[in-house]
Amino acid sequence: MHKDLLKSIVAIGGLAVVVAVLIFFNLPGPVVEPDATYTGQAESYGGTMNVTVGLARNEIVAIDVSHTDTPGIANPAIETVRSNILSAQNVDVDGKSGATVTVNAVKEAVARALHEAGWSESRIGMALPEEPTIEPDVTYSGTAESYGGPLTVTVGLKDGEIVTIEVEHEDTPGIARPVINEIRNAVISAQSADVDLISGATVTSRALVEAISEALTEAGF
């Protein structure tokens, strides 16, 4: 009887070890926080798809997608292509069949974000289609002091609306670029320089807003 009891204890102990090992190996890995984020857009079924790509040490660690496609079809397709991009570290990946438009929109939007991050097309895995450009009727300039020195903008207007904002600066590119893109998009969307500053980069964003405000004042806005 003692032998049977001993065997049972050993068996239970062995099972516990196996379970512990399985649990250990199935623990999720540590979440890597991005040290920089970049945004990209592409047209999909439901309208404009927006992505935010997070990079850490210049590798893709996060992809957030905002869309208005049909959730039941789009969400699983987005999850599949997002996982594949994270694994491959480029957008030259397969997606879920039956949702080609959504998948291609994710890939293009991520590619545009990576292009903003300074990645080459060969590393991105896609040759970016050219975006249609709107030629302004007239341009106005403004300048403000930023971290790296003077920040200069050229604001283009067409039919009385803000259509382009070009920025020249000497701030740190990896920090300044996403801030400039976000502020620029916000100003064009609002048709006003009265937009929120970006936390963590207030000097660059304040300089950009001041320079745009100066240009718009010159334009009579």
mmCIF file of C-alpha atoms in Angstrom:
data_model
loop_
_atom_site.group_PDB
_atom_site.id
_atom_site.type_symbol
_atom_site.label_atom_id
_atom_site.label_comp_id
_atom_site.label_asym_id
_atom_site.label_seq_id
_atom_site.Cartn_x
_atom_site.Cartn_y
_atom_site.Cartn_z
ATOM 1 C CA MET A 1 0.000 0.000 0.000
ATOM 2 C CA HIS A 2 2.838 2.346 0.832
ATOM 3 C CA LYS A 3 4.328 1.620 -2.576
ATOM 4 C CA ASP A 4 1.025 2.451 -4.290
ATOM 5 C CA LEU A 5 0.771 5.699 -2.307
ATOM 6 C CA LEU A 6 4.332 6.610 -3.214
ATOM 7 C CA LYS A 7 3.637 5.939 -6.890
ATOM 8 C CA SER A 8 0.545 8.162 -6.746
ATOM 9 C CA ILE A 9 2.485 10.999 -5.123
ATOM 10 C CA VAL A 10 5.247 10.718 -7.713
ATOM 11 C CA ALA A 11 2.691 10.664 -10.548
ATOM 12 C CA ILE A 12 0.879 13.730 -9.179
ATOM 13 C CA GLY A 13 4.181 15.519 -8.691
ATOM 14 C CA GLY A 14 5.233 14.733 -12.246
ATOM 15 C CA LEU A 15 1.913 15.959 -13.602
ATOM 16 C CA ALA A 16 2.271 19.193 -11.637
ATOM 17 C CA VAL A 17 5.720 19.746 -13.124
ATOM 18 C CA VAL A 18 4.383 19.159 -16.644
ATOM 19 C CA VAL A 19 1.482 21.571 -16.067
ATOM 20 C CA ALA A 20 3.849 24.186 -14.626
ATOM 21 C CA VAL A 21 6.153 23.859 -17.630
ATOM 22 C CA LEU A 22 3.237 24.176 -20.057
ATOM 23 C CA ILE A 23 1.944 27.256 -18.249
ATOM 24 C CA PHE A 24 5.425 28.796 -18.252
ATOM 25 C CA PHE A 25 5.890 28.287 -21.976
ATOM 26 C CA ASN A 26 2.434 29.670 -22.759
ATOM 27 C CA LEU A 27 2.894 32.915 -20.867
ATOM 28 C CA PRO A 28 2.627 35.923 -23.190
ATOM 29 C CA GLY A 29 5.888 37.650 -23.983
ATOM 30 C CA PRO A 30 6.653 41.107 -22.630
ATOM 31 C CA VAL A 31 4.865 43.969 -24.346
ATOM 32 C CA VAL A 32 7.339 46.179 -26.188
ATOM 33 C CA GLU A 33 6.429 49.848 -25.945
ATOM 34 C CA PRO A 34 7.085 51.826 -29.153
ATOM 35 C CA ASP A 35 9.580 54.660 -28.963
ATOM 36 C CA ALA A 36 8.073 56.358 -32.039
ATOM 37 C CA THR A 37 4.735 56.231 -33.873
ATOM 38 C CA TYR A 38 3.837 57.038 -37.472
ATOM 39 C CA THR A 39 0.489 57.301 -39.213
ATOM 40 C CA GLY A 40 -0.728 56.267 -42.641
ATOM 41 C CA GLN A 41 -3.984 56.272 -44.579
ATOM 42 C CA ALA A 42 -5.540 54.350 -47.452
ATOM 43 C CA GLU A 43 -8.985 54.095 -48.993
ATOM 44 C CA SER A 44 -11.018 50.979 -48.185
ATOM 45 C CA TYR A 45 -14.631 49.809 -48.639
ATOM 46 C CA GLY A 46 -16.095 51.950 -45.878
ATOM 47 C CA GLY A 47 -13.949 55.016 -46.492
ATOM 48 C CA THR A 48 -10.560 56.132 -45.246
ATOM 49 C CA MET A 49 -8.622 53.605 -43.161
ATOM 50 C CA ASN A 50 -6.170 55.055 -40.632
ATOM 51 C CA VAL A 51 -3.286 53.170 -39.062
ATOM 52 C CA THR A 52 -0.763 54.054 -36.391
ATOM 53 C CA VAL A 53 2.450 52.036 -36.559
ATOM 54 C CA GLY A 54 4.627 51.847 -33.458
ATOM 55 C CA LEU A 55 8.370 51.292 -33.847
ATOM 56 C CA ALA A 56 10.923 50.309 -31.223
ATOM 57 C CA ARG A 57 14.579 50.371 -32.273
ATOM 58 C CA ASN A 58 13.270 50.841 -35.824
ATOM 59 C CA GLU A 59 11.302 47.570 -35.775
ATOM 60 C CA ILE A 60 7.511 47.272 -36.001
ATOM 61 C CA VAL A 61 6.074 46.447 -32.573
ATOM 62 C CA ALA A 62 2.480 47.709 -32.836
ATOM 63 C CA ILE A 63 -0.153 48.405 -35.489
ATOM 64 C CA ASP A 64 -3.439 50.086 -34.560
ATOM 65 C CA VAL A 65 -6.156 50.267 -37.212
ATOM 66 C CA SER A 66 -9.202 52.548 -37.352
ATOM 67 C CA HIS A 67 -11.750 51.790 -40.078
ATOM 68 C CA THR A 68 -15.398 51.914 -41.114
ATOM 69 C CA ASP A 69 -15.509 48.670 -43.100
ATOM 70 C CA THR A 70 -18.039 45.956 -42.189
ATOM 71 C CA PRO A 71 -16.706 44.680 -38.819
ATOM 72 C CA GLY A 72 -17.687 41.031 -39.249
ATOM 73 C CA ILE A 73 -15.667 40.774 -42.462
ATOM 74 C CA ALA A 74 -12.963 43.363 -41.869
ATOM 75 C CA ASN A 75 -11.882 42.677 -38.282
ATOM 76 C CA PRO A 76 -10.617 39.099 -38.738
ATOM 77 C CA ALA A 77 -8.932 40.098 -42.008
ATOM 78 C CA ILE A 78 -7.232 43.054 -40.313
ATOM 79 C CA GLU A 79 -6.070 40.885 -37.416
ATOM 80 C CA THR A 80 -4.548 38.332 -39.805
ATOM 81 C CA VAL A 81 -2.670 40.830 -41.958
ATOM 82 C CA ARG A 82 -1.535 42.801 -38.896
ATOM 83 C CA SER A 83 -0.097 39.649 -37.332
ATOM 84 C CA ASN A 84 1.633 38.729 -40.597
ATOM 85 C CA ILE A 85 3.177 42.201 -40.954
ATOM 86 C CA LEU A 86 4.464 42.131 -37.372
ATOM 87 C CA SER A 87 6.013 38.726 -38.020
ATOM 88 C CA ALA A 88 7.543 39.583 -41.415
ATOM 89 C CA GLN A 89 8.544 43.172 -40.532
ATOM 90 C CA ASN A 90 7.267 44.329 -43.935
ATOM 91 C CA VAL A 91 3.976 44.529 -45.842
ATOM 92 C CA ASP A 92 4.801 41.911 -48.474
ATOM 93 C CA VAL A 93 2.524 39.377 -46.775
ATOM 94 C CA ASP A 94 -0.604 37.368 -47.524
ATOM 95 C CA GLY A 95 -3.992 38.303 -46.111
ATOM 96 C CA LYS A 96 -7.330 36.656 -45.468
ATOM 97 C CA SER A 97 -9.159 35.630 -48.644
ATOM 98 C CA GLY A 98 -12.530 37.260 -49.258
ATOM 99 C CA ALA A 99 -11.436 40.646 -47.912
ATOM 100 C CA THR A 100 -8.913 41.756 -50.513
ATOM 101 C CA VAL A 101 -9.843 45.443 -50.468
ATOM 102 C CA THR A 102 -9.561 45.675 -46.677
ATOM 103 C CA VAL A 103 -6.277 43.747 -46.618
ATOM 104 C CA ASN A 104 -4.745 45.899 -49.346
ATOM 105 C CA ALA A 105 -5.862 49.056 -47.552
ATOM 106 C CA VAL A 106 -4.129 47.935 -44.347
ATOM 107 C CA LYS A 107 -0.941 47.123 -46.246
ATOM 108 C CA GLU A 108 -0.932 50.444 -48.098
ATOM 109 C CA ALA A 109 -1.667 52.475 -44.954
ATOM 110 C CA VAL A 110 1.093 50.686 -43.020
ATOM 111 C CA ALA A 111 3.448 51.198 -45.965
ATOM 112 C CA ARG A 112 2.734 54.937 -45.937
ATOM 113 C CA ALA A 113 3.401 55.087 -42.201
ATOM 114 C CA LEU A 114 6.716 53.262 -42.649
ATOM 115 C CA HIS A 115 7.605 55.613 -45.490
ATOM 116 C CA GLU A 116 7.079 58.507 -43.080
ATOM 117 C CA ALA A 117 9.438 56.701 -40.697
ATOM 118 C CA GLY A 118 12.122 56.821 -43.373
ATOM 119 C CA TRP A 119 11.997 53.178 -44.480
ATOM 120 C CA SER A 120 12.970 52.438 -48.074
ATOM 121 C CA GLU A 121 10.456 50.821 -50.438
ATOM 122 C CA SER A 122 12.587 47.657 -50.535
ATOM 123 C CA ARG A 123 12.387 47.343 -46.754
ATOM 124 C CA ILE A 124 8.704 48.248 -46.676
ATOM 125 C CA GLY A 125 7.971 45.568 -49.278
ATOM 126 C CA MET A 126 5.749 47.748 -51.455
ATOM 127 C CA ALA A 127 6.141 50.420 -54.105
ATOM 128 C CA LEU A 128 3.847 53.174 -52.902
ATOM 129 C CA PRO A 129 1.223 54.473 -55.331
ATOM 130 C CA GLU A 130 1.516 58.202 -55.839
ATOM 131 C CA GLU A 131 -0.978 60.268 -53.916
ATOM 132 C CA PRO A 132 -2.977 62.810 -55.909
ATOM 133 C CA THR A 133 -1.646 66.302 -55.336
ATOM 134 C CA ILE A 134 -3.627 69.507 -55.122
ATOM 135 C CA GLU A 135 -1.830 72.490 -56.553
ATOM 136 C CA PRO A 136 -2.448 75.641 -54.506
ATOM 137 C CA ASP A 137 -3.471 78.924 -56.127
ATOM 138 C CA VAL A 138 -1.304 80.961 -53.777
ATOM 139 C CA THR A 139 1.200 80.338 -50.960
ATOM 140 C CA TYR A 140 2.097 82.155 -47.745
ATOM 141 C CA SER A 141 5.027 81.590 -45.404
ATOM 142 C CA GLY A 142 5.616 81.812 -41.668
ATOM 143 C CA THR A 143 8.524 81.182 -39.294
ATOM 144 C CA ALA A 144 8.932 80.349 -35.608
ATOM 145 C CA GLU A 145 11.779 79.196 -33.373
ATOM 146 C CA SER A 146 11.923 75.474 -32.534
ATOM 147 C CA TYR A 147 14.457 73.144 -30.885
ATOM 148 C CA GLY A 148 16.838 72.946 -33.820
ATOM 149 C CA GLY A 149 16.444 76.561 -34.915
ATOM 150 C CA PRO A 150 13.991 78.367 -37.199
ATOM 151 C CA LEU A 151 11.020 76.299 -38.402
ATOM 152 C CA THR A 152 9.566 77.617 -41.651
ATOM 153 C CA VAL A 153 6.250 76.705 -43.243
ATOM 154 C CA THR A 154 4.729 77.380 -46.630
ATOM 155 C CA VAL A 155 0.943 77.201 -46.548
ATOM 156 C CA GLY A 156 -0.838 76.677 -49.862
ATOM 157 C CA LEU A 157 -4.395 77.853 -50.460
ATOM 158 C CA LYS A 158 -6.814 76.885 -53.208
ATOM 159 C CA ASP A 159 -10.231 78.512 -53.543
ATOM 160 C CA GLY A 160 -9.693 80.044 -50.102
ATOM 161 C CA GLU A 161 -9.003 76.714 -48.369
ATOM 162 C CA ILE A 162 -5.804 75.307 -46.858
ATOM 163 C CA VAL A 163 -4.668 72.461 -49.114
ATOM 164 C CA THR A 164 -0.925 72.083 -48.469
ATOM 165 C CA ILE A 165 1.534 72.780 -45.660
ATOM 166 C CA GLU A 166 5.229 72.317 -46.349
ATOM 167 C CA VAL A 167 7.636 72.421 -43.414
ATOM 168 C CA GLU A 168 11.377 73.022 -43.221
ATOM 169 C CA HIS A 169 13.049 72.392 -39.868
ATOM 170 C CA GLU A 170 16.191 71.213 -38.128
ATOM 171 C CA ASP A 171 14.588 69.368 -35.217
ATOM 172 C CA THR A 172 15.313 65.686 -34.547
ATOM 173 C CA PRO A 173 13.602 63.884 -37.487
ATOM 174 C CA GLY A 174 12.455 60.800 -35.549
ATOM 175 C CA ILE A 175 10.663 62.974 -33.001
ATOM 176 C CA ALA A 176 9.608 65.912 -35.170
ATOM 177 C CA ARG A 177 8.276 64.075 -38.239
ATOM 178 C CA PRO A 178 5.212 62.404 -36.645
ATOM 179 C CA VAL A 179 4.414 65.614 -34.744
ATOM 180 C CA ILE A 180 4.581 67.680 -37.929
ATOM 181 C CA ASN A 181 2.393 65.186 -39.801
ATOM 182 C CA GLU A 182 -0.226 65.140 -37.046
ATOM 183 C CA ILE A 183 -0.370 68.926 -36.681
ATOM 184 C CA ARG A 184 -0.403 69.415 -40.459
ATOM 185 C CA ASN A 185 -3.297 66.963 -40.903
ATOM 186 C CA ALA A 186 -5.203 68.567 -38.011
ATOM 187 C CA VAL A 187 -4.806 72.088 -39.428
ATOM 188 C CA ILE A 188 -5.908 71.050 -42.924
ATOM 189 C CA SER A 189 -8.875 69.157 -41.473
ATOM 190 C CA ALA A 190 -9.922 72.044 -39.192
ATOM 191 C CA GLN A 191 -9.018 74.745 -41.737
ATOM 192 C CA SER A 192 -7.520 76.589 -38.794
ATOM 193 C CA ALA A 193 -4.325 76.740 -36.727
ATOM 194 C CA ASP A 194 -6.441 76.476 -33.566
ATOM 195 C CA VAL A 195 -5.501 72.836 -32.902
ATOM 196 C CA ASP A 196 -4.170 70.929 -29.898
ATOM 197 C CA LEU A 197 -0.427 70.696 -29.289
ATOM 198 C CA ILE A 198 1.210 67.252 -29.105
ATOM 199 C CA SER A 199 2.226 66.227 -25.589
ATOM 200 C CA GLY A 200 5.858 65.205 -25.349
ATOM 201 C CA ALA A 201 6.805 67.476 -28.256
ATOM 202 C CA THR A 202 5.293 70.801 -27.278
ATOM 203 C CA VAL A 203 8.216 72.926 -28.523
ATOM 204 C CA THR A 204 8.040 71.523 -32.064
ATOM 205 C CA SER A 205 4.239 71.543 -32.197
ATOM 206 C CA ARG A 206 4.006 75.071 -30.744
ATOM 207 C CA ALA A 207 6.579 76.366 -33.246
ATOM 208 C CA LEU A 208 4.680 74.725 -36.099
ATOM 209 C CA VAL A 209 1.342 76.179 -35.004
ATOM 210 C CA GLU A 210 2.895 79.644 -34.574
ATOM 211 C CA ALA A 211 4.496 79.506 -38.030
ATOM 212 C CA ILE A 212 1.236 78.357 -39.636
ATOM 213 C CA SER A 213 -0.680 81.084 -37.775
ATOM 214 C CA GLU A 214 1.746 83.687 -39.117
ATOM 215 C CA ALA A 215 1.251 82.423 -42.672
ATOM 216 C CA LEU A 216 -2.539 82.382 -42.306
ATOM 217 C CA THR A 217 -2.532 85.893 -40.856
ATOM 218 C CA GLU A 218 -0.612 87.029 -43.915
ATOM 219 C CA ALA A 219 -3.259 85.280 -46.035
ATOM 220 C CA GLY A 220 -6.026 87.160 -44.226
ATOM 221 C CA PHE A 221 -7.510 84.119 -42.430
#
